[in-house]
């Protein structure tokens, strides 16, 4: 079941949730008022996924938090000041991350200081290019300090030509 967001009363609430989860301006970046978005709903009518032109921006979990799709990652990268919600890697990690391999702490160059375990994050190259989206497994301090351990469970990698 889908419906166009421009006739949807859920949009202001979804923007508020995005602002709370990712910071001020995230809601407008993910769900611009000028764009026609599509909401896929559960059988009970709860928003489940939000799409733009067939690309998944986010999924909306039963825990009330968004899970980023690659399109959502691109939108947040444009809206949030670096290094907010970013885990930054270098050339060595780039092909693996694009191939949806997890990011390990020893290969991280920098990480947004607000990152906590379970947060949705962007994995970006030090050039600023989005390589993937995923879930942080460690907080920012641990990512910086640890030489072992998974930093990000990658969900969706960006194609090499992105």
mmCIF file of C-alpha atoms in Angstrom:
data_model
loop_
_atom_site.group_PDB
_atom_site.id
_atom_site.type_symbol
_atom_site.label_atom_id
_atom_site.label_comp_id
_atom_site.label_asym_id
_atom_site.label_seq_id
_atom_site.Cartn_x
_atom_site.Cartn_y
_atom_site.Cartn_z
ATOM 1 C CA UNK A 1 0.000 0.000 0.000
ATOM 2 C CA UNK A 2 1.489 3.359 -1.050
ATOM 3 C CA UNK A 3 0.386 6.928 -1.134
ATOM 4 C CA UNK A 4 1.830 10.242 -2.154
ATOM 5 C CA UNK A 5 3.334 12.190 0.708
ATOM 6 C CA UNK A 6 2.054 15.581 -0.459
ATOM 7 C CA UNK A 7 -1.412 14.561 0.765
ATOM 8 C CA UNK A 8 0.017 12.898 3.839
ATOM 9 C CA UNK A 9 -0.452 14.165 7.369
ATOM 10 C CA UNK A 10 2.580 12.125 8.548
ATOM 11 C CA UNK A 11 5.197 14.329 6.863
ATOM 12 C CA UNK A 12 5.623 16.955 9.644
ATOM 13 C CA UNK A 13 5.982 14.201 12.240
ATOM 14 C CA UNK A 14 8.497 12.286 10.116
ATOM 15 C CA UNK A 15 10.557 15.466 9.669
ATOM 16 C CA UNK A 16 10.545 16.001 13.444
ATOM 17 C CA UNK A 17 11.778 12.452 14.036
ATOM 18 C CA UNK A 18 14.586 12.955 11.485
ATOM 19 C CA UNK A 19 15.609 16.245 13.149
ATOM 20 C CA UNK A 20 15.684 14.510 16.522
ATOM 21 C CA UNK A 21 17.659 11.521 15.242
ATOM 22 C CA UNK A 22 20.179 13.334 13.002
ATOM 23 C CA UNK A 23 20.050 17.003 14.025
ATOM 24 C CA UNK A 24 18.318 20.184 12.908
ATOM 25 C CA UNK A 25 17.678 20.336 9.163
ATOM 26 C CA UNK A 26 17.736 16.574 8.603
ATOM 27 C CA UNK A 27 13.949 16.360 8.206
ATOM 28 C CA UNK A 28 13.883 18.981 5.447
ATOM 29 C CA UNK A 29 16.873 17.320 3.748
ATOM 30 C CA UNK A 30 15.354 13.841 3.794
ATOM 31 C CA UNK A 31 11.798 14.913 2.986
ATOM 32 C CA UNK A 32 11.818 18.242 1.093
ATOM 33 C CA UNK A 33 8.385 19.875 0.928
ATOM 34 C CA UNK A 34 8.806 20.473 -2.819
ATOM 35 C CA UNK A 35 9.322 16.800 -3.674
ATOM 36 C CA UNK A 36 6.684 14.141 -4.208
ATOM 37 C CA UNK A 37 7.549 11.174 -2.030
ATOM 38 C CA UNK A 38 5.911 7.777 -1.687
ATOM 39 C CA UNK A 39 5.220 6.098 1.634
ATOM 40 C CA UNK A 40 4.923 2.330 1.791
ATOM 41 C CA UNK A 41 2.814 1.389 4.794
ATOM 42 C CA UNK A 42 2.352 -1.696 6.916
ATOM 43 C CA UNK A 43 -1.022 -3.430 6.922
ATOM 44 C CA UNK A 44 -1.875 -1.411 10.057
ATOM 45 C CA UNK A 45 -1.143 1.868 8.246
ATOM 46 C CA UNK A 46 2.152 2.717 9.976
ATOM 47 C CA UNK A 47 4.791 4.272 7.664
ATOM 48 C CA UNK A 48 7.351 1.609 6.766
ATOM 49 C CA UNK A 49 9.475 2.959 3.892
ATOM 50 C CA UNK A 50 9.760 6.330 2.205
ATOM 51 C CA UNK A 51 10.839 6.492 -1.427
ATOM 52 C CA UNK A 52 11.660 9.182 -3.992
ATOM 53 C CA UNK A 53 11.608 8.171 -7.658
ATOM 54 C CA UNK A 54 11.858 4.510 -6.685
ATOM 55 C CA UNK A 55 14.933 4.980 -4.451
ATOM 56 C CA UNK A 56 14.538 4.169 -0.760
ATOM 57 C CA UNK A 57 15.346 7.191 1.389
ATOM 58 C CA UNK A 58 14.626 5.558 4.743
ATOM 59 C CA UNK A 59 12.812 2.735 6.448
ATOM 60 C CA UNK A 60 10.909 3.517 9.620
ATOM 61 C CA UNK A 61 11.499 0.922 12.309
ATOM 62 C CA UNK A 62 9.122 -0.261 14.972
ATOM 63 C CA UNK A 63 11.513 1.391 17.465
ATOM 64 C CA UNK A 64 10.547 4.804 16.043
ATOM 65 C CA UNK A 65 13.923 5.427 14.387
ATOM 66 C CA UNK A 66 14.891 5.699 10.744
ATOM 67 C CA UNK A 67 17.170 3.261 8.975
ATOM 68 C CA UNK A 68 18.984 4.965 6.117
ATOM 69 C CA UNK A 69 18.892 3.875 2.515
ATOM 70 C CA UNK A 70 21.698 5.043 0.225
ATOM 71 C CA UNK A 71 19.521 7.878 -1.117
ATOM 72 C CA UNK A 72 18.926 9.045 2.454
ATOM 73 C CA UNK A 73 22.679 8.943 3.031
ATOM 74 C CA UNK A 74 23.316 11.196 0.040
ATOM 75 C CA UNK A 75 20.683 13.638 1.270
ATOM 76 C CA UNK A 76 22.095 13.769 4.805
ATOM 77 C CA UNK A 77 25.650 14.195 3.503
ATOM 78 C CA UNK A 78 24.517 17.314 1.655
ATOM 79 C CA UNK A 79 22.654 18.693 4.676
ATOM 80 C CA UNK A 80 24.812 17.900 7.709
ATOM 81 C CA UNK A 81 28.128 19.559 8.362
ATOM 82 C CA UNK A 82 31.054 17.131 8.327
ATOM 83 C CA UNK A 83 31.874 15.054 10.359
ATOM 84 C CA UNK A 84 28.315 14.774 11.772
ATOM 85 C CA UNK A 85 27.098 11.147 11.643
ATOM 86 C CA UNK A 86 30.027 10.215 9.411
ATOM 87 C CA UNK A 87 32.641 7.513 9.767
ATOM 88 C CA UNK A 88 35.512 8.519 7.519
ATOM 89 C CA UNK A 89 37.782 5.985 5.792
ATOM 90 C CA UNK A 90 40.634 6.196 3.264
ATOM 91 C CA UNK A 91 41.568 4.589 -0.072
ATOM 92 C CA UNK A 92 42.460 1.254 1.522
ATOM 93 C CA UNK A 93 38.885 0.666 2.757
ATOM 94 C CA UNK A 94 36.971 2.210 -0.146
ATOM 95 C CA UNK A 95 36.520 -0.868 -2.405
ATOM 96 C CA UNK A 96 35.506 -3.081 0.523
ATOM 97 C CA UNK A 97 32.976 -0.598 1.877
ATOM 98 C CA UNK A 98 31.439 -0.095 -1.570
ATOM 99 C CA UNK A 99 31.140 -3.893 -1.731
ATOM 100 C CA UNK A 100 29.096 -3.739 1.516
ATOM 101 C CA UNK A 101 31.835 -5.118 3.754
ATOM 102 C CA UNK A 102 31.792 -3.883 7.347
ATOM 103 C CA UNK A 103 34.117 -1.115 8.533
ATOM 104 C CA UNK A 104 36.658 -2.015 11.205
ATOM 105 C CA UNK A 105 37.937 0.516 13.738
ATOM 106 C CA UNK A 106 41.589 0.266 12.734
ATOM 107 C CA UNK A 107 40.756 1.578 9.235
ATOM 108 C CA UNK A 108 38.754 4.631 10.376
ATOM 109 C CA UNK A 109 40.389 8.039 9.847
ATOM 110 C CA UNK A 110 37.788 10.074 11.782
ATOM 111 C CA UNK A 111 34.251 9.824 13.150
ATOM 112 C CA UNK A 112 31.562 12.305 14.156
ATOM 113 C CA UNK A 113 31.867 12.928 17.915
ATOM 114 C CA UNK A 114 28.116 12.398 18.521
ATOM 115 C CA UNK A 115 28.101 8.808 17.222
ATOM 116 C CA UNK A 116 26.801 6.201 19.686
ATOM 117 C CA UNK A 117 26.383 2.448 19.214
ATOM 118 C CA UNK A 118 23.247 1.758 17.188
ATOM 119 C CA UNK A 119 23.224 5.139 15.405
ATOM 120 C CA UNK A 120 22.648 5.267 11.678
ATOM 121 C CA UNK A 121 25.800 6.628 10.017
ATOM 122 C CA UNK A 122 27.288 7.501 6.661
ATOM 123 C CA UNK A 123 30.565 5.883 5.695
ATOM 124 C CA UNK A 124 32.449 8.452 3.639
ATOM 125 C CA UNK A 125 35.833 8.669 1.958
ATOM 126 C CA UNK A 126 38.160 11.375 3.250
ATOM 127 C CA UNK A 127 37.374 13.185 -0.045
ATOM 128 C CA UNK A 128 33.792 13.513 1.282
ATOM 129 C CA UNK A 129 32.162 10.999 -1.072
ATOM 130 C CA UNK A 130 29.468 8.724 0.432
ATOM 131 C CA UNK A 131 30.583 5.101 0.166
ATOM 132 C CA UNK A 132 27.881 3.383 2.223
ATOM 133 C CA UNK A 133 25.296 3.656 4.983
ATOM 134 C CA UNK A 134 25.064 1.458 8.045
ATOM 135 C CA UNK A 135 24.764 1.136 11.807
ATOM 136 C CA UNK A 136 27.530 2.178 14.210
ATOM 137 C CA UNK A 137 28.642 -0.671 16.459
ATOM 138 C CA UNK A 138 30.879 1.526 18.641
ATOM 139 C CA UNK A 139 30.772 5.094 19.916
ATOM 140 C CA UNK A 140 33.048 7.738 18.353
ATOM 141 C CA UNK A 141 35.693 7.577 21.108
ATOM 142 C CA UNK A 142 35.939 3.797 20.856
ATOM 143 C CA UNK A 143 36.171 3.944 17.075
ATOM 144 C CA UNK A 144 39.143 6.321 17.464
ATOM 145 C CA UNK A 145 40.803 4.338 20.274
ATOM 146 C CA UNK A 146 40.313 0.697 19.260
ATOM 147 C CA UNK A 147 42.697 -1.159 16.966
ATOM 148 C CA UNK A 148 40.268 -4.074 16.602
ATOM 149 C CA UNK A 149 36.529 -4.489 16.350
ATOM 150 C CA UNK A 150 33.772 -3.612 13.955
ATOM 151 C CA UNK A 151 32.999 0.110 13.813
ATOM 152 C CA UNK A 152 30.099 0.030 11.314
ATOM 153 C CA UNK A 153 27.822 -2.755 10.118
ATOM 154 C CA UNK A 154 27.403 -1.698 6.492
ATOM 155 C CA UNK A 155 23.907 -2.092 5.058
ATOM 156 C CA UNK A 156 24.147 -0.624 1.561
ATOM 157 C CA UNK A 157 27.217 0.350 -0.460
ATOM 158 C CA UNK A 158 27.435 3.010 -3.168
ATOM 159 C CA UNK A 159 28.348 1.995 -6.691
ATOM 160 C CA UNK A 160 31.897 2.883 -7.758
ATOM 161 C CA UNK A 161 30.739 5.545 -10.206
ATOM 162 C CA UNK A 162 28.687 7.438 -7.568
#
